[in-house]
Coordinates of C-alpha atoms (C1' of nucleotides) in Angstrom, one line a residue:
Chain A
X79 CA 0.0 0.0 0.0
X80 CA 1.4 3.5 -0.8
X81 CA 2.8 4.8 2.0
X82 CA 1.8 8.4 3.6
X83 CA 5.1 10.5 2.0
X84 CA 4.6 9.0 -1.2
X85 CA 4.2 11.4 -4.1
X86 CA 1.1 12.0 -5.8
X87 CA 1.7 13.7 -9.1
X88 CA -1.7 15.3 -10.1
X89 CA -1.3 19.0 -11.1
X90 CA 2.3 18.4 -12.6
X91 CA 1.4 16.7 -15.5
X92 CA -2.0 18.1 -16.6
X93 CA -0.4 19.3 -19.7
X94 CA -0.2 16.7 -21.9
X95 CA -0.1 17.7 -25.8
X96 CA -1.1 14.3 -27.1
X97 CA -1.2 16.1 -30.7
X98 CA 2.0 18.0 -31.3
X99 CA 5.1 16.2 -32.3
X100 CA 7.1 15.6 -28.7
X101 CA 6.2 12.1 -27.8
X102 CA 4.1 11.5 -24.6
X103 CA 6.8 9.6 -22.5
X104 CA 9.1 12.6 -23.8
X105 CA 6.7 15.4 -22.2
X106 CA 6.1 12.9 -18.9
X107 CA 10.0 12.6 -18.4
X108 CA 10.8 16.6 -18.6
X109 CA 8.0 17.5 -16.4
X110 CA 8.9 15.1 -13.5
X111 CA 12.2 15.8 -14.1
X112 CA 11.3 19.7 -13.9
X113 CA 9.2 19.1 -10.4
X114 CA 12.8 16.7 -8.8
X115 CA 15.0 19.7 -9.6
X116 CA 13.1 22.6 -8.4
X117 CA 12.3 20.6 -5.6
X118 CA 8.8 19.7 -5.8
X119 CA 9.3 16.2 -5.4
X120 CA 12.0 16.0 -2.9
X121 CA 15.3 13.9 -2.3
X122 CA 14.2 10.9 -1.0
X123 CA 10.7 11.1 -1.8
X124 CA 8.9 7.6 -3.0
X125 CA 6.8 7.8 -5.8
X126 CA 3.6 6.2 -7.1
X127 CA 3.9 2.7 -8.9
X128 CA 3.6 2.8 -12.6
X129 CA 0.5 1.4 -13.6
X130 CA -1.3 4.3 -11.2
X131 CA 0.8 7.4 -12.1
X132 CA -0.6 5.5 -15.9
X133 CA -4.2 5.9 -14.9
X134 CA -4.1 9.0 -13.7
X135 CA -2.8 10.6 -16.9
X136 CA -4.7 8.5 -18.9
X137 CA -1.3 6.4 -20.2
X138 CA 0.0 2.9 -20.7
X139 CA 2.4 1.3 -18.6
X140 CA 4.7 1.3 -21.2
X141 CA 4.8 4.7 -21.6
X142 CA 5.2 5.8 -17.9
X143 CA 7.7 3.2 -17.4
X144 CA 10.1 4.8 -20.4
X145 CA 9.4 8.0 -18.7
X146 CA 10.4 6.6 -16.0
X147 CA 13.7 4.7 -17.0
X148 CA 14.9 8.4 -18.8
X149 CA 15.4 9.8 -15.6
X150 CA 16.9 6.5 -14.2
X151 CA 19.5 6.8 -16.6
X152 CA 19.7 10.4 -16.0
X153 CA 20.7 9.2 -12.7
X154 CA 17.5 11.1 -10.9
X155 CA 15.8 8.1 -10.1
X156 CA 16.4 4.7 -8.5
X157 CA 13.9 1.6 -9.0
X158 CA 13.6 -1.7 -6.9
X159 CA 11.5 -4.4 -7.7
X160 CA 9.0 -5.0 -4.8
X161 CA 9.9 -1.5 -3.5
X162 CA 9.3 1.2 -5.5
X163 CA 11.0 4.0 -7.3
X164 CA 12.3 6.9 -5.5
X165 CA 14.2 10.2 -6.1
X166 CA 18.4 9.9 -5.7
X167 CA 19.2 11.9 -2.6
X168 CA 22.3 13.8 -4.4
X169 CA 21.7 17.3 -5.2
X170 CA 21.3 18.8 -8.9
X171 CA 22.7 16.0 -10.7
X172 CA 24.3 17.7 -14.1
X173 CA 23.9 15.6 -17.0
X174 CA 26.8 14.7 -19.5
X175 CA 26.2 15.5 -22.8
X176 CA 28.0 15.0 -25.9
X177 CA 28.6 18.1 -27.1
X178 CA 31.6 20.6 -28.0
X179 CA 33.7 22.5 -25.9
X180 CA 31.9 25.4 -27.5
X181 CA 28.6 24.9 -26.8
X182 CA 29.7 23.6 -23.2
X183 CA 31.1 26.9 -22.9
X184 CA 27.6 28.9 -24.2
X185 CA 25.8 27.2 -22.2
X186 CA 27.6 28.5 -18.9
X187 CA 26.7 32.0 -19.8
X188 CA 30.1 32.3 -20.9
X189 CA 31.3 34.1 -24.1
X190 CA 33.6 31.9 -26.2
X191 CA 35.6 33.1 -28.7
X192 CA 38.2 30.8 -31.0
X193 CA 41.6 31.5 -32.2
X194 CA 42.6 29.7 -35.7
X195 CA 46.5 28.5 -35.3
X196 CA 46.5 26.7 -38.0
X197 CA 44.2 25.0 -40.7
X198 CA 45.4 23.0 -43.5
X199 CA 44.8 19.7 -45.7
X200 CA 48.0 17.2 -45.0
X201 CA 48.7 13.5 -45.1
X202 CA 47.5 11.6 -42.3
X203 CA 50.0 9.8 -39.9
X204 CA 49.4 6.4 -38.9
X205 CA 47.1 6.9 -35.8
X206 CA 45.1 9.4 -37.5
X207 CA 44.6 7.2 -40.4
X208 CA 43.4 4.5 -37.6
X209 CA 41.1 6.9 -35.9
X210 CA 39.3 8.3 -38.9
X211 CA 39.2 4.7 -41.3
X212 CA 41.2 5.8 -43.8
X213 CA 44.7 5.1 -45.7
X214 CA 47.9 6.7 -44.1
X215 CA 48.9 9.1 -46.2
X216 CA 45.9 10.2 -47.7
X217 CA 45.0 13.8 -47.1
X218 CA 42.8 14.9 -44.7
X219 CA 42.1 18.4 -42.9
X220 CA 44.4 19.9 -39.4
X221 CA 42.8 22.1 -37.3
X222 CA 44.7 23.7 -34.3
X223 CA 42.3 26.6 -32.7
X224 CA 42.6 28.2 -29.3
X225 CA 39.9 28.5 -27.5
X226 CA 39.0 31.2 -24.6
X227 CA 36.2 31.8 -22.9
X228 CA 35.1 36.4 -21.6
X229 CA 39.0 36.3 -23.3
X230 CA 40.5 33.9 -20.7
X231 CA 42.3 30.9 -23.1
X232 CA 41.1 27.6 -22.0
X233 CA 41.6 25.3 -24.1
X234 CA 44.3 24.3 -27.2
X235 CA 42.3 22.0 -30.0
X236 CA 43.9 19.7 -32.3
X237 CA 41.1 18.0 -35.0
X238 CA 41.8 16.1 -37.6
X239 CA 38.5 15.6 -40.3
X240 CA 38.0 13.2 -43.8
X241 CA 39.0 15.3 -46.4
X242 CA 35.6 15.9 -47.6
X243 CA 35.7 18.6 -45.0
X244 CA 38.5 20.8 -46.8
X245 CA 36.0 23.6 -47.7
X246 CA 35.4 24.3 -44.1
X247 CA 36.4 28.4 -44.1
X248 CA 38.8 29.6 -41.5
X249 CA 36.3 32.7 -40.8
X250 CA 33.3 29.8 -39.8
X251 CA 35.8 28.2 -37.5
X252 CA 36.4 31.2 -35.7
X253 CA 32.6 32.1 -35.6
X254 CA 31.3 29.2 -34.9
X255 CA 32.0 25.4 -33.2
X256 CA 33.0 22.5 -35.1
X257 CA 29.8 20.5 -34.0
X258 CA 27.9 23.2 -35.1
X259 CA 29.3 23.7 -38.4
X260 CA 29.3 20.0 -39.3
X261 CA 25.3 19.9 -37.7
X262 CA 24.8 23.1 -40.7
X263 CA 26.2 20.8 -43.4
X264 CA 24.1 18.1 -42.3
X265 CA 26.4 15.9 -40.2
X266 CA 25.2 14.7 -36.6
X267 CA 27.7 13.2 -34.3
X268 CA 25.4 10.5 -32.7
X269 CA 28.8 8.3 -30.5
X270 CA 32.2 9.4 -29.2
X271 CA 35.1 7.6 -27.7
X272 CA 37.2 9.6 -25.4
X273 CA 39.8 9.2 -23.0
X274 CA 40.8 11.9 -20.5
X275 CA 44.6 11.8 -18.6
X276 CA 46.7 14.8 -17.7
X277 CA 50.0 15.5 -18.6
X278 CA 52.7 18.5 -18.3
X279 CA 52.0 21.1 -20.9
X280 CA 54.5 20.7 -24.4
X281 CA 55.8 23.7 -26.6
X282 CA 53.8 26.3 -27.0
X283 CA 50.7 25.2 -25.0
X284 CA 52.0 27.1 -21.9
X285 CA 52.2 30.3 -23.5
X286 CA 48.8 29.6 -25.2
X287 CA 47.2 28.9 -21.8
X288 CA 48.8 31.3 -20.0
X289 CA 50.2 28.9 -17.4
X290 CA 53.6 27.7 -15.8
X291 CA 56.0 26.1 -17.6
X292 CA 55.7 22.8 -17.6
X293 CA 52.7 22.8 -15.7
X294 CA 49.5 20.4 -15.6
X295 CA 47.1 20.3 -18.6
X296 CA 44.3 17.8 -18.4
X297 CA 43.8 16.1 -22.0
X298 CA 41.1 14.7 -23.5
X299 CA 41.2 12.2 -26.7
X300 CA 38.1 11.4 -29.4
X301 CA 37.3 10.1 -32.1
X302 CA 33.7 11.3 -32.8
X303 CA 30.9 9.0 -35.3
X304 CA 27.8 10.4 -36.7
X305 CA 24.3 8.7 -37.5
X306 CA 25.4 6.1 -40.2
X307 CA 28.7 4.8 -37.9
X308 CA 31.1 6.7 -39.9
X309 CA 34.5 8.4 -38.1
X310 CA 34.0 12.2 -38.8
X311 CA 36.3 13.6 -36.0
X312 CA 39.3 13.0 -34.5
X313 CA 40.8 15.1 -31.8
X314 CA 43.4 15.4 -28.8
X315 CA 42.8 19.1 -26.7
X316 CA 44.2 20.2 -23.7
X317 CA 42.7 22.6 -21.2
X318 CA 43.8 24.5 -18.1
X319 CA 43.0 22.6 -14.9
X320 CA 42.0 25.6 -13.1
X321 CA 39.3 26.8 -15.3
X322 CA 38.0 23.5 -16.8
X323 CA 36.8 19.9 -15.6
X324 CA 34.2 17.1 -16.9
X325 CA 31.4 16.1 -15.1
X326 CA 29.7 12.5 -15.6
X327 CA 26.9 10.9 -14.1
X328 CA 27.6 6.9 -13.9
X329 CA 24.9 4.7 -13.9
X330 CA 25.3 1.2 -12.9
X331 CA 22.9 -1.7 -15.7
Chain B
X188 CA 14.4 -4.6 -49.9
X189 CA 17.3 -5.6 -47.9
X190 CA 20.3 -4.8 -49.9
X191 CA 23.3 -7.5 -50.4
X192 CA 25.3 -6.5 -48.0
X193 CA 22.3 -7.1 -45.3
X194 CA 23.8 -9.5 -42.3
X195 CA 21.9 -12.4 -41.6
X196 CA 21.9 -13.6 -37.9
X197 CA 21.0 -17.1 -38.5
X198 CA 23.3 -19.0 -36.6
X199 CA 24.5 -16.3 -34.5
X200 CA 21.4 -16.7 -32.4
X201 CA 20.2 -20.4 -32.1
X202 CA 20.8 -20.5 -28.3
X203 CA 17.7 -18.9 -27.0
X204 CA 17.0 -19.7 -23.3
X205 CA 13.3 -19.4 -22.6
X206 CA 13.6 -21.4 -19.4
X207 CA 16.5 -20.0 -17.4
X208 CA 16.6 -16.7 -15.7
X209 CA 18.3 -14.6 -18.1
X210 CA 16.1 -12.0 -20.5
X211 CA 15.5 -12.6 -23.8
X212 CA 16.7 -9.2 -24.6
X213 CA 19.8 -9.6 -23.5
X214 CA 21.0 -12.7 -24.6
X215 CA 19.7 -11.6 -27.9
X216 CA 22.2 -8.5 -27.1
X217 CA 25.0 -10.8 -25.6
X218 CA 25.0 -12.9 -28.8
X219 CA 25.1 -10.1 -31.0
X220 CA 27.1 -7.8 -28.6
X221 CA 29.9 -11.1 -29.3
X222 CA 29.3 -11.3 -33.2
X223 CA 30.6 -7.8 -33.4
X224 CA 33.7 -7.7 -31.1
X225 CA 34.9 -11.0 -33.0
X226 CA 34.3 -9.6 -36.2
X227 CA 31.8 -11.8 -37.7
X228 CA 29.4 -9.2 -38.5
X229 CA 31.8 -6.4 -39.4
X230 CA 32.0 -2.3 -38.5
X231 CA 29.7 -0.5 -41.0
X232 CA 27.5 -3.7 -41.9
X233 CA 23.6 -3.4 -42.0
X234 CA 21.6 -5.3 -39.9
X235 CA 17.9 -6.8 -40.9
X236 CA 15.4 -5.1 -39.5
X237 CA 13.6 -5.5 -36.5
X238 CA 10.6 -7.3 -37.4
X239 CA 12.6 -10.0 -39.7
X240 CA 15.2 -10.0 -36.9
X241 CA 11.7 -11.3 -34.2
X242 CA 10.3 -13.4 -36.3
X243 CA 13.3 -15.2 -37.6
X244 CA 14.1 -16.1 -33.5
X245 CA 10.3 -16.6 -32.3
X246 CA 10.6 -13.5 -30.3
X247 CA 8.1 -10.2 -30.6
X248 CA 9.6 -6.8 -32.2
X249 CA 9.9 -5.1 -28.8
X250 CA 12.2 -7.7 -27.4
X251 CA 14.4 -7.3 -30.0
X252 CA 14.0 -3.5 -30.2
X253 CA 15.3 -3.6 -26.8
X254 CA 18.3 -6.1 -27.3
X255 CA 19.2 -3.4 -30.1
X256 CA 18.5 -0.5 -27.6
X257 CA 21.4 -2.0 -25.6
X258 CA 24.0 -1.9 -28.3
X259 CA 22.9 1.7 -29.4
X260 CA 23.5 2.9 -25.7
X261 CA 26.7 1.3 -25.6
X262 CA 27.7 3.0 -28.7
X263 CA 28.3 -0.1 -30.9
X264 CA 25.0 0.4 -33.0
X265 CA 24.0 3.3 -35.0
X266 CA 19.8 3.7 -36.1
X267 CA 18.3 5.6 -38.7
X268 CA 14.1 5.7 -39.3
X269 CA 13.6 5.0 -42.8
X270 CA 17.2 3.3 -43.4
X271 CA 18.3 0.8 -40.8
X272 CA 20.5 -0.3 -38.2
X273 CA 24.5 -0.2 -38.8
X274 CA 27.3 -0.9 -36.7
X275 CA 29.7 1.6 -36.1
X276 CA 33.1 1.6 -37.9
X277 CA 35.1 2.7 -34.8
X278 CA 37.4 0.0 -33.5
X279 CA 36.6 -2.3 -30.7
X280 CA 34.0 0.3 -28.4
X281 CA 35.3 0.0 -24.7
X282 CA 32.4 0.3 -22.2
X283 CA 32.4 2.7 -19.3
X284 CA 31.4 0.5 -15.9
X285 CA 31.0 1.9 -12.6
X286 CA 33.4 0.1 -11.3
X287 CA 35.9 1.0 -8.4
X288 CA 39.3 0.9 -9.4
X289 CA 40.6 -1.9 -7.8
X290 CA 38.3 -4.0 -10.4
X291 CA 39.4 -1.9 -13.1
X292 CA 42.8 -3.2 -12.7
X293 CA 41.7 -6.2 -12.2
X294 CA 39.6 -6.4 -15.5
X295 CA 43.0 -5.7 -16.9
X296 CA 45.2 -8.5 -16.1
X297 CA 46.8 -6.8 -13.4
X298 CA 47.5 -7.4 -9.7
X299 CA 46.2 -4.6 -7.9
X300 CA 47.4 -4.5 -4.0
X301 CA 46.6 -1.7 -1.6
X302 CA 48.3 0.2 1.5
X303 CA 46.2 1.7 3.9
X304 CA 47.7 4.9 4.7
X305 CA 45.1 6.1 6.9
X306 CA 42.2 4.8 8.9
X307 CA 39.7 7.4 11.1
X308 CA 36.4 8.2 12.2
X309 CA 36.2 12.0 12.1
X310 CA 34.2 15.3 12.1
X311 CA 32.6 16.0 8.8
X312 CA 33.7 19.2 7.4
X313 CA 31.6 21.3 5.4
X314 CA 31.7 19.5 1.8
X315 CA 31.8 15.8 3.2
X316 CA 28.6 16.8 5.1
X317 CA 27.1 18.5 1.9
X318 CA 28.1 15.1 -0.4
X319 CA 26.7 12.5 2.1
X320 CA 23.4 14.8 3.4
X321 CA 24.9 14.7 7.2
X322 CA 25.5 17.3 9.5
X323 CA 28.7 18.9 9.4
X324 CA 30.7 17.9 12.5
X325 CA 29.0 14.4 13.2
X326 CA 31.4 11.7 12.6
X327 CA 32.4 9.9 9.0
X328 CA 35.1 7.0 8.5
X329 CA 38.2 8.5 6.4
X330 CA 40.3 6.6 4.8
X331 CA 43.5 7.3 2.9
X332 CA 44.7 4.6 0.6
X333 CA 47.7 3.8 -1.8
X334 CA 46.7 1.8 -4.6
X335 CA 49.4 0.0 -6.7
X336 CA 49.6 -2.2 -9.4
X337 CA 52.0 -5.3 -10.0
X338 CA 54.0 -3.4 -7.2
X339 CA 54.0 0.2 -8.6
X340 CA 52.0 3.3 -7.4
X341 CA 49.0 4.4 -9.5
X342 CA 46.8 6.3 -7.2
X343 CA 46.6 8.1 -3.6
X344 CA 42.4 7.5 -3.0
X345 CA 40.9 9.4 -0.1
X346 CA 37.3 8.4 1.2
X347 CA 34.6 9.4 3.5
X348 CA 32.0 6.8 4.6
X349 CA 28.9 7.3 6.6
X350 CA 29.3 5.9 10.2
X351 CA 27.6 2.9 9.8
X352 CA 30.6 1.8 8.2
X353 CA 32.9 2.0 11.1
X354 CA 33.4 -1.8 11.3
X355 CA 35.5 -2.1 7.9
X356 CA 38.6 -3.5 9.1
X357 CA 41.9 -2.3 7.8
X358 CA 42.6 -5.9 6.9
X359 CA 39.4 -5.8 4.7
X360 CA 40.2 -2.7 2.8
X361 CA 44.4 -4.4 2.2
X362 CA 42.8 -7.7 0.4
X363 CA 39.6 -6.0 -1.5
X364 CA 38.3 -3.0 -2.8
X365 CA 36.2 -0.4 -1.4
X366 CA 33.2 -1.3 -3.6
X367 CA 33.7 -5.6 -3.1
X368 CA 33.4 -4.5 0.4
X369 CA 30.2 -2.9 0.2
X370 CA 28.8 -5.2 -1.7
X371 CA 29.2 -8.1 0.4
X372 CA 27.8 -6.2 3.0
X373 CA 24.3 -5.7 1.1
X374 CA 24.8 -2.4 -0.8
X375 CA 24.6 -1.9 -4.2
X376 CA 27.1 1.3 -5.4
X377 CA 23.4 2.5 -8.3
X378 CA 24.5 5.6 -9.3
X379 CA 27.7 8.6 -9.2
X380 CA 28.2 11.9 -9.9
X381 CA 31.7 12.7 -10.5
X382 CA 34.1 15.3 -12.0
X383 CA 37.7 14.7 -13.5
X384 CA 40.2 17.1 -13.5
X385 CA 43.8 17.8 -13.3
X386 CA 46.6 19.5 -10.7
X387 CA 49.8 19.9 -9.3
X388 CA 50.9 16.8 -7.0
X389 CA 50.5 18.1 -3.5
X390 CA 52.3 17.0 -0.1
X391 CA 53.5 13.6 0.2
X392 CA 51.4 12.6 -3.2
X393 CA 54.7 12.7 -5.3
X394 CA 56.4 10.9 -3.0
X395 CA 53.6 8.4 -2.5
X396 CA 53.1 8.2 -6.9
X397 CA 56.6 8.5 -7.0
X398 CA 56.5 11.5 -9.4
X399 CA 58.3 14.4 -9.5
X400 CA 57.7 17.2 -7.0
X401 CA 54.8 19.4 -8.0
X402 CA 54.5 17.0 -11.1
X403 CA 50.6 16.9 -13.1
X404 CA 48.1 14.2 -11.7
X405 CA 44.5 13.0 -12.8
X406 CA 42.6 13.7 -10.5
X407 CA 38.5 12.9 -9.7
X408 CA 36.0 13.6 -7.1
X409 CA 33.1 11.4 -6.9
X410 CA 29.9 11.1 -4.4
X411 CA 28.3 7.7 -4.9
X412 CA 25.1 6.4 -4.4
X413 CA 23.5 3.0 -3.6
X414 CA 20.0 1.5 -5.0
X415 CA 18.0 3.4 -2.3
X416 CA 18.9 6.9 -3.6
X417 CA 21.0 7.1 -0.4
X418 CA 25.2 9.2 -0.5
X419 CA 27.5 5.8 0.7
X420 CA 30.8 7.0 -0.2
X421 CA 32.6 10.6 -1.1
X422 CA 36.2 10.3 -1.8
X423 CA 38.5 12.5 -4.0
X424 CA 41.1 10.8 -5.3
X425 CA 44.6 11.0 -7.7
X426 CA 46.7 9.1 -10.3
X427 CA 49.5 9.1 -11.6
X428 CA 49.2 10.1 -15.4
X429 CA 51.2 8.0 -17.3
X430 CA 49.8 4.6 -15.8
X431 CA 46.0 5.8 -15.6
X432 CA 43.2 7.4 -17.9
X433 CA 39.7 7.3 -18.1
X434 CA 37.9 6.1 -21.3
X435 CA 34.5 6.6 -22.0
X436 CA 32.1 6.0 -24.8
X437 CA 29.5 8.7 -25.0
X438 CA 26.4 8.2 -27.2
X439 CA 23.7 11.6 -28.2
X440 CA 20.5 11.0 -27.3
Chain C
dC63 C1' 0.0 -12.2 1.4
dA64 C1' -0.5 -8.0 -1.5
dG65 C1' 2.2 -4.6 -3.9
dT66 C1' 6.0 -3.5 -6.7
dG67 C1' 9.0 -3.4 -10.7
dG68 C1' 11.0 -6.7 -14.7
dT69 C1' 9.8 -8.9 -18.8
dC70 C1' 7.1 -10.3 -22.8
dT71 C1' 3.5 -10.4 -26.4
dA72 C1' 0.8 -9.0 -30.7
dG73 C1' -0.8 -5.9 -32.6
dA74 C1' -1.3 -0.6 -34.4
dC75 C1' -0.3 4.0 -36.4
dC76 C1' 3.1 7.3 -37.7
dA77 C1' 7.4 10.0 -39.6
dC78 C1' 11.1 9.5 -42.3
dC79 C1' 13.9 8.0 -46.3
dA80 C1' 15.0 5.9 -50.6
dG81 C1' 13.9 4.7 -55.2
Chain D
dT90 C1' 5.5 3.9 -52.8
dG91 C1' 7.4 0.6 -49.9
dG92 C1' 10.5 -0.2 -46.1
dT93 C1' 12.5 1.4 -42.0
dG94 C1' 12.7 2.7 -37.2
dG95 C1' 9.8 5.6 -33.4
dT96 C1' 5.9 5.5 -30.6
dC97 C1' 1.9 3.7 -28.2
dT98 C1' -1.6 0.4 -26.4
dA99 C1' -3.8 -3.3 -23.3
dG100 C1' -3.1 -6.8 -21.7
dA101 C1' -0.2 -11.0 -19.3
dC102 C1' 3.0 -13.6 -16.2
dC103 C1' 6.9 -13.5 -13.2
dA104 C1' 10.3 -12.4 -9.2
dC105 C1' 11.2 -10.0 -5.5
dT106 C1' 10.0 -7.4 -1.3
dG107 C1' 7.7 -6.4 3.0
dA108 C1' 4.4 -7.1 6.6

DNA sequence: CAGTGGTCTAGACCACCAG
DNA sequence: TGGTGGTCTAGACCACTGA
């Protein structure tokens, strides 16, 4: 029997648009999502079984459990059989996303800004041939930008990209970020593989972070795929410790 | 139509379990999880669609929806509406577990040992307090670990505990890891938040990684959660760059 | 024992893409 | 226009939990 603190979720989901385009267990995720993080539903707090939060809004099982299994992967919710399903205690879990410094940096009220070091078309080495799929020494496109953030450098970007990218302008790279100006020709990274160390900054990179000597950088290493499996994007950056970091919410299957 | 180059999953997936405990979904996902590690349905290769996919193994279309759903989330299988479902082309896809990292090494063919540096119950301070939702000065187990592997240094790992946990011997935490631990006493780690960064090796940590003085570590911070929604462990932790990184395979929703 | 989430079925309609 | 994945329904049975 539901206990006394668990949550009824009446008035929070009146506003179901079963005709627009947003799928129903779309618009049931974002608004109980909405009511965990401004505190509505609270840390801790138990919530209704499925089949009944179901009736109430007049939806399947189905589609109350996908709902619900969004946020669980979100890391908002846990779920055990025989129990129930009840908030994470953890304050505002942030969400990992895959996107590009760039917009990482927009969406922290920031003002990025890029720097183009160098852009050319050159032969590809042997681990950038591996990354990207295609035969060492066959030309693709070498991008090295610097990237600051309100004019503070934070970041220097290495990229290598399949030749058919060669008509990328300098001027778009320095308006724009590479996700977004491969999403404007039509290209949509869908999976990444990454891999983030530290090291001591090489060459130049101190003077183009503004840092030590020597000093720690953390790197970060990926080759990027968009929606029909093919490598688009291959990459090695390093950023200043002090001004960046990535945040990841784990969720154990 | 299929085109030519459509794989066929005949044989793949003639050992379907309908008694034993283990869901059809996933040893649908297992088997074809396997077939495309070892090669035998290669990086870029279309897969038959779902329906032909259920009917060929006796199962319905949302069983094997969700055996795919697995492989897209691990990044190994790409979908597009109106075209199909590929693999992607990138090399073997390593999976991100939340594991501690005494199984990490593990996992790797490596014998991972542990010194126990440290071993308190002590006042929270402010940000333990905030991470495990107690009140600042009530008592928390610390513990400071060195965690080497085949006999050399790869991480310094601090960790608060609630007090419940008090009773962890220091002979438990030399032969396992934190997380073993914790599982065999009835928690299950669900669910982390945690950030990755970089610095300068403070105090005794170069002597302890056996780095140079003020030399870069990896460092991460991580609050950890078990399957009731409940903080179980905070810990902020170091490594020693050249023998540890963190890979992960991210996939866009 | 009753209540919960975990799994599975057999359909249906739709949006998108290629030819 | 035909084939694909994306969504949704209305049931069903099971495994696990707690009282």
């Amino acid at each position: 029997m539901p206990d006394a603190d668990t949550i009824r979720l009446d008035d929070l989901l009146t506003d179901i648009d079963r005709t627009g385009p947003v799928p129903l267990y779309f618009q049931v995720a974002q608004a109980l999502e909405r009511a965990i993080r401004s505190g509505e539903v609270p840390a801790g707090a138990r919530l209704e079984n499925e089949i009944a939060i179901g009736k109430r809004l007049g939806l399947s099982r189905p589609t109350i459990r996908r709902a619900m299994q969004e946020l669980v992967d979100k890391g908002l919710l846990v779920r055990r059989r025989g129990i129930g399903t009840q908030v994470v205690q953890g304050q505002v879990t942030r969400q990992v996303e895959l996107t590009s410094l760039y917009e990482d940096l927009q969406g922290s009220d920031h003002e990025p800004s890029t720097r183009v070091l160098e852009h050319d078309t050159k032969p590809a080495d042997e681990a950038t041939a591996e990354a990207l799929g295609v035969a060492v020494g066959s030309d693709v496109v070498y991008l090295r930008r610097q990237r600051s953030t309100d004019g503070v450098p934070v970041a220097v970007l290495e990229n290598y990209l399949p030749v058919e990218f060669a008509d990328i302008t300098t001027e778009q790279l320095e308006a724009r970020g590479l996700y977004q100006i491969l999403r404007g020709r039509g290209v949509t990274i869908k999976v990444a593989n990454q891999r983030i160390g530290a090291r001591r900054a090489h060459g130049d990179e101190s003077d183009l972070l503004d840092i030590d000597r020597g000093g720690p950088v953390l790197t970060m290493e990926r080759v990027a795929f968009d929606n029909s499996g093919r490598a688009v994007e291959y990459g090695h950056h390093c950023y200043r410790p002090d001004l960046y970091a990535f945040e990841t919410t784990l969720v154990a299957k």
